[in-house]
JSON list of C-alpha atoms in Angstrom, two decimals:
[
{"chain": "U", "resi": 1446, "resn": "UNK", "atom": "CA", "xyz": [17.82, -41.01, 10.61]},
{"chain": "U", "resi": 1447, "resn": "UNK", "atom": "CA", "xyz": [14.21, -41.20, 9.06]},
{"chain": "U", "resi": 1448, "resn": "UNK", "atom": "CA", "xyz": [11.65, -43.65, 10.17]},
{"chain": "U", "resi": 1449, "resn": "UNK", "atom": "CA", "xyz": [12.11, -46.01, 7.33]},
{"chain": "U", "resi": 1450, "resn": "UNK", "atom": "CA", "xyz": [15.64, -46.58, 8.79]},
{"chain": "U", "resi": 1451, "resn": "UNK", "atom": "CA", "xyz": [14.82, -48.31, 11.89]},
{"chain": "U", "resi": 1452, "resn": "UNK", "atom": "CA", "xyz": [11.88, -50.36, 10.80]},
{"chain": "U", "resi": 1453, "resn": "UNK", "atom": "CA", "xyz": [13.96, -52.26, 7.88]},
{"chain": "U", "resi": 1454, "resn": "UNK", "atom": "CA", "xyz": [16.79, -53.38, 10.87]},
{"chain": "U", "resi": 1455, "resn": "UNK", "atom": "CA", "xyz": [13.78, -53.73, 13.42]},
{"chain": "U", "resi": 1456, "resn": "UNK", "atom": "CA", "xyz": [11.83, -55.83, 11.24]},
{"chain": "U", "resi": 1457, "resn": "UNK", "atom": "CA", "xyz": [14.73, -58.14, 10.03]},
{"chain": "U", "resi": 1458, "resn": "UNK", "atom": "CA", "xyz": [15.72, -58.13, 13.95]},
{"chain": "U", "resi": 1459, "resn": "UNK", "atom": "CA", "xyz": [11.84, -59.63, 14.75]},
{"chain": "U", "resi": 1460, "resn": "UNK", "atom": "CA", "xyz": [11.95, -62.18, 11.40]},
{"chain": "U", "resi": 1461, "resn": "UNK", "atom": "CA", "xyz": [15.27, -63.56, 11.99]},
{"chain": "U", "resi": 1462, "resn": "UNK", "atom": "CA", "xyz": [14.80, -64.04, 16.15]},
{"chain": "U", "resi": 1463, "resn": "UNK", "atom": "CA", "xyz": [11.50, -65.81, 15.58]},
{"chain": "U", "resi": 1464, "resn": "UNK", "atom": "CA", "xyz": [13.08, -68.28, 12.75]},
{"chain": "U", "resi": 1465, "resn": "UNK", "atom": "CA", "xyz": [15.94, -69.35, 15.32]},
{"chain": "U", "resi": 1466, "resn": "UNK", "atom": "CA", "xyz": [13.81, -69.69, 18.16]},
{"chain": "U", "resi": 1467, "resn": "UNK", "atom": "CA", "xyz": [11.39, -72.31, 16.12]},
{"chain": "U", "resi": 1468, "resn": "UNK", "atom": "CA", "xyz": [14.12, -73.72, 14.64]},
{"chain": "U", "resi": 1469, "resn": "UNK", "atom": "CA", "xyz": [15.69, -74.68, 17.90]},
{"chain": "U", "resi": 1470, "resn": "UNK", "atom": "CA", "xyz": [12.28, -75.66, 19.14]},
{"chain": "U", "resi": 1471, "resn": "UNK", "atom": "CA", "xyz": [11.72, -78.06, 15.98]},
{"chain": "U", "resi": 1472, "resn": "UNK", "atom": "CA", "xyz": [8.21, -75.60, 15.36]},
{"chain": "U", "resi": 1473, "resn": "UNK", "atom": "CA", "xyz": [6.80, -74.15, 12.11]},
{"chain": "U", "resi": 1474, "resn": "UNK", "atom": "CA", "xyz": [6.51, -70.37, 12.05]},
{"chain": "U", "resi": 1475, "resn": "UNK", "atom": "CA", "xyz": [3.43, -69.54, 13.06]},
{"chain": "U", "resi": 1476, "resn": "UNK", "atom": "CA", "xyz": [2.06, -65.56, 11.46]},
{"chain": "U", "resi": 1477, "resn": "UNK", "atom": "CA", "xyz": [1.43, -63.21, 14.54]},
{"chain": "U", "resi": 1478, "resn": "UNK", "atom": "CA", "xyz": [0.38, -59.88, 14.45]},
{"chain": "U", "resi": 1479, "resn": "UNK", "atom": "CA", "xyz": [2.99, -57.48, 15.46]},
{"chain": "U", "resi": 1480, "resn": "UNK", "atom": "CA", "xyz": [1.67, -56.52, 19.01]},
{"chain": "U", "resi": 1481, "resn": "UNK", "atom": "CA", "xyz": [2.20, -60.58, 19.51]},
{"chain": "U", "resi": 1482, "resn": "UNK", "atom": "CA", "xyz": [5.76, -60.26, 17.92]},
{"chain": "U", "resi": 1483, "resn": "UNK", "atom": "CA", "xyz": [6.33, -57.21, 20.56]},
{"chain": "U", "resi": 1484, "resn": "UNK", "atom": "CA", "xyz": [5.10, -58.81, 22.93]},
{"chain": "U", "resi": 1485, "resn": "UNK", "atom": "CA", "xyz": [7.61, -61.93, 22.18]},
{"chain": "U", "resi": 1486, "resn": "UNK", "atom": "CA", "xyz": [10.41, -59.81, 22.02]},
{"chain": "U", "resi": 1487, "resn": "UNK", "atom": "CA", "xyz": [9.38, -57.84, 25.55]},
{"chain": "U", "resi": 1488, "resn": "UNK", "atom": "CA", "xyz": [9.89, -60.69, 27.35]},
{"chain": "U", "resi": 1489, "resn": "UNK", "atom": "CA", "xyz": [12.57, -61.90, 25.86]},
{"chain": "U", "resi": 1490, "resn": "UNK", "atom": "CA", "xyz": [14.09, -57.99, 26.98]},
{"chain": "U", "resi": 1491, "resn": "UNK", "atom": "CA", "xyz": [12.22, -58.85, 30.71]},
{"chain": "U", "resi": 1492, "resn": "UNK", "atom": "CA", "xyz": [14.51, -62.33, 30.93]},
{"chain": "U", "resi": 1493, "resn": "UNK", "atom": "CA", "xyz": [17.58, -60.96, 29.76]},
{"chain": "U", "resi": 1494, "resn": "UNK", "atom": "CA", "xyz": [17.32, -57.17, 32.43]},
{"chain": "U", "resi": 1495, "resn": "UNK", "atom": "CA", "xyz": [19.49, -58.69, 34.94]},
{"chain": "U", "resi": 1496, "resn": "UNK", "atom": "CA", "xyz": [22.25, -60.18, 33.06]},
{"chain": "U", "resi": 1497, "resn": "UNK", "atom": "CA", "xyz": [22.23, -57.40, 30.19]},
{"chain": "U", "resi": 1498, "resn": "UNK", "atom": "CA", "xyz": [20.23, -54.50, 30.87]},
{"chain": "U", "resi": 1499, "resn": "UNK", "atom": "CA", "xyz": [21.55, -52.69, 27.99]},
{"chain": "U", "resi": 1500, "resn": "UNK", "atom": "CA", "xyz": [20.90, -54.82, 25.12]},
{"chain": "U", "resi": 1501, "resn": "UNK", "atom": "CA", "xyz": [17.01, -55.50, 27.37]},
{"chain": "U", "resi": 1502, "resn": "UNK", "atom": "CA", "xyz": [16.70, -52.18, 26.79]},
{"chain": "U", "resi": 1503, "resn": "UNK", "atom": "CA", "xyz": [17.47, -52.07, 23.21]},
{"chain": "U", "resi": 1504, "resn": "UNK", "atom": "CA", "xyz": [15.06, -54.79, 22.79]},
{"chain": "U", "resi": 1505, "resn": "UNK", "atom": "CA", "xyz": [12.16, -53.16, 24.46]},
{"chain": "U", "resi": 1506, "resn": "UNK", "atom": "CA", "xyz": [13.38, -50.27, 21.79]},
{"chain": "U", "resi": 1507, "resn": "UNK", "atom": "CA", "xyz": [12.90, -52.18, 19.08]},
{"chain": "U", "resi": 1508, "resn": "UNK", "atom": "CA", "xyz": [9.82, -54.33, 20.49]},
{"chain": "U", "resi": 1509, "resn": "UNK", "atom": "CA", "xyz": [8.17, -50.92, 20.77]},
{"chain": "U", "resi": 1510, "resn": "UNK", "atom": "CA", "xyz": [9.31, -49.40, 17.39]},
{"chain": "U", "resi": 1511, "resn": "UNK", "atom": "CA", "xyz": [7.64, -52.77, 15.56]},
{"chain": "U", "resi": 1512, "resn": "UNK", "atom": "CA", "xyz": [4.41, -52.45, 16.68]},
{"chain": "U", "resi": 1513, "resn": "UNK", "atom": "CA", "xyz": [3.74, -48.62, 16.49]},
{"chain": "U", "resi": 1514, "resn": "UNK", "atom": "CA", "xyz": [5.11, -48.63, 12.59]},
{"chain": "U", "resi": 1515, "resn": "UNK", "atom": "CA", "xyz": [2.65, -50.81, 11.17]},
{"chain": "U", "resi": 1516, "resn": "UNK", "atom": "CA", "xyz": [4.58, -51.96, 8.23]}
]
């Protein structure tokens, strides 16, 4: 797989998690900068380690794969 391969998913994963969570909390998106979307989905992957710790740590996978591409 080449880089450009996981950001595409990665970066549809971050776009698509932060337009349900403000639409279930009634709030217009606001633009972060991707250590802030990171750091977003981190703790979303620190909440969820006891009840899924696979899918947590596919989440700090992807968290971490966000910020360090750049795109």
């Amino acid at each position: 797989m080449t880089t450009t391969t996981f950001n595409a998913p990665a970066a549809s994963l971050f776009g698509s998690l932060r337009q349900a969570f403000s639409a279930l909390l009634g709030a217009a998106p606001k633009a972060l900068s991707r250590a802030q979307e990171a750091a977003e989905v981190r703790e979303m992957a620190r909440r969820l380690q006891a009840t899924d710790p696979g899918f947590a740590a596919d989440l700090y996978a992807a968290a971490d794969r966000h910020e360090v591409s750049g795109r």
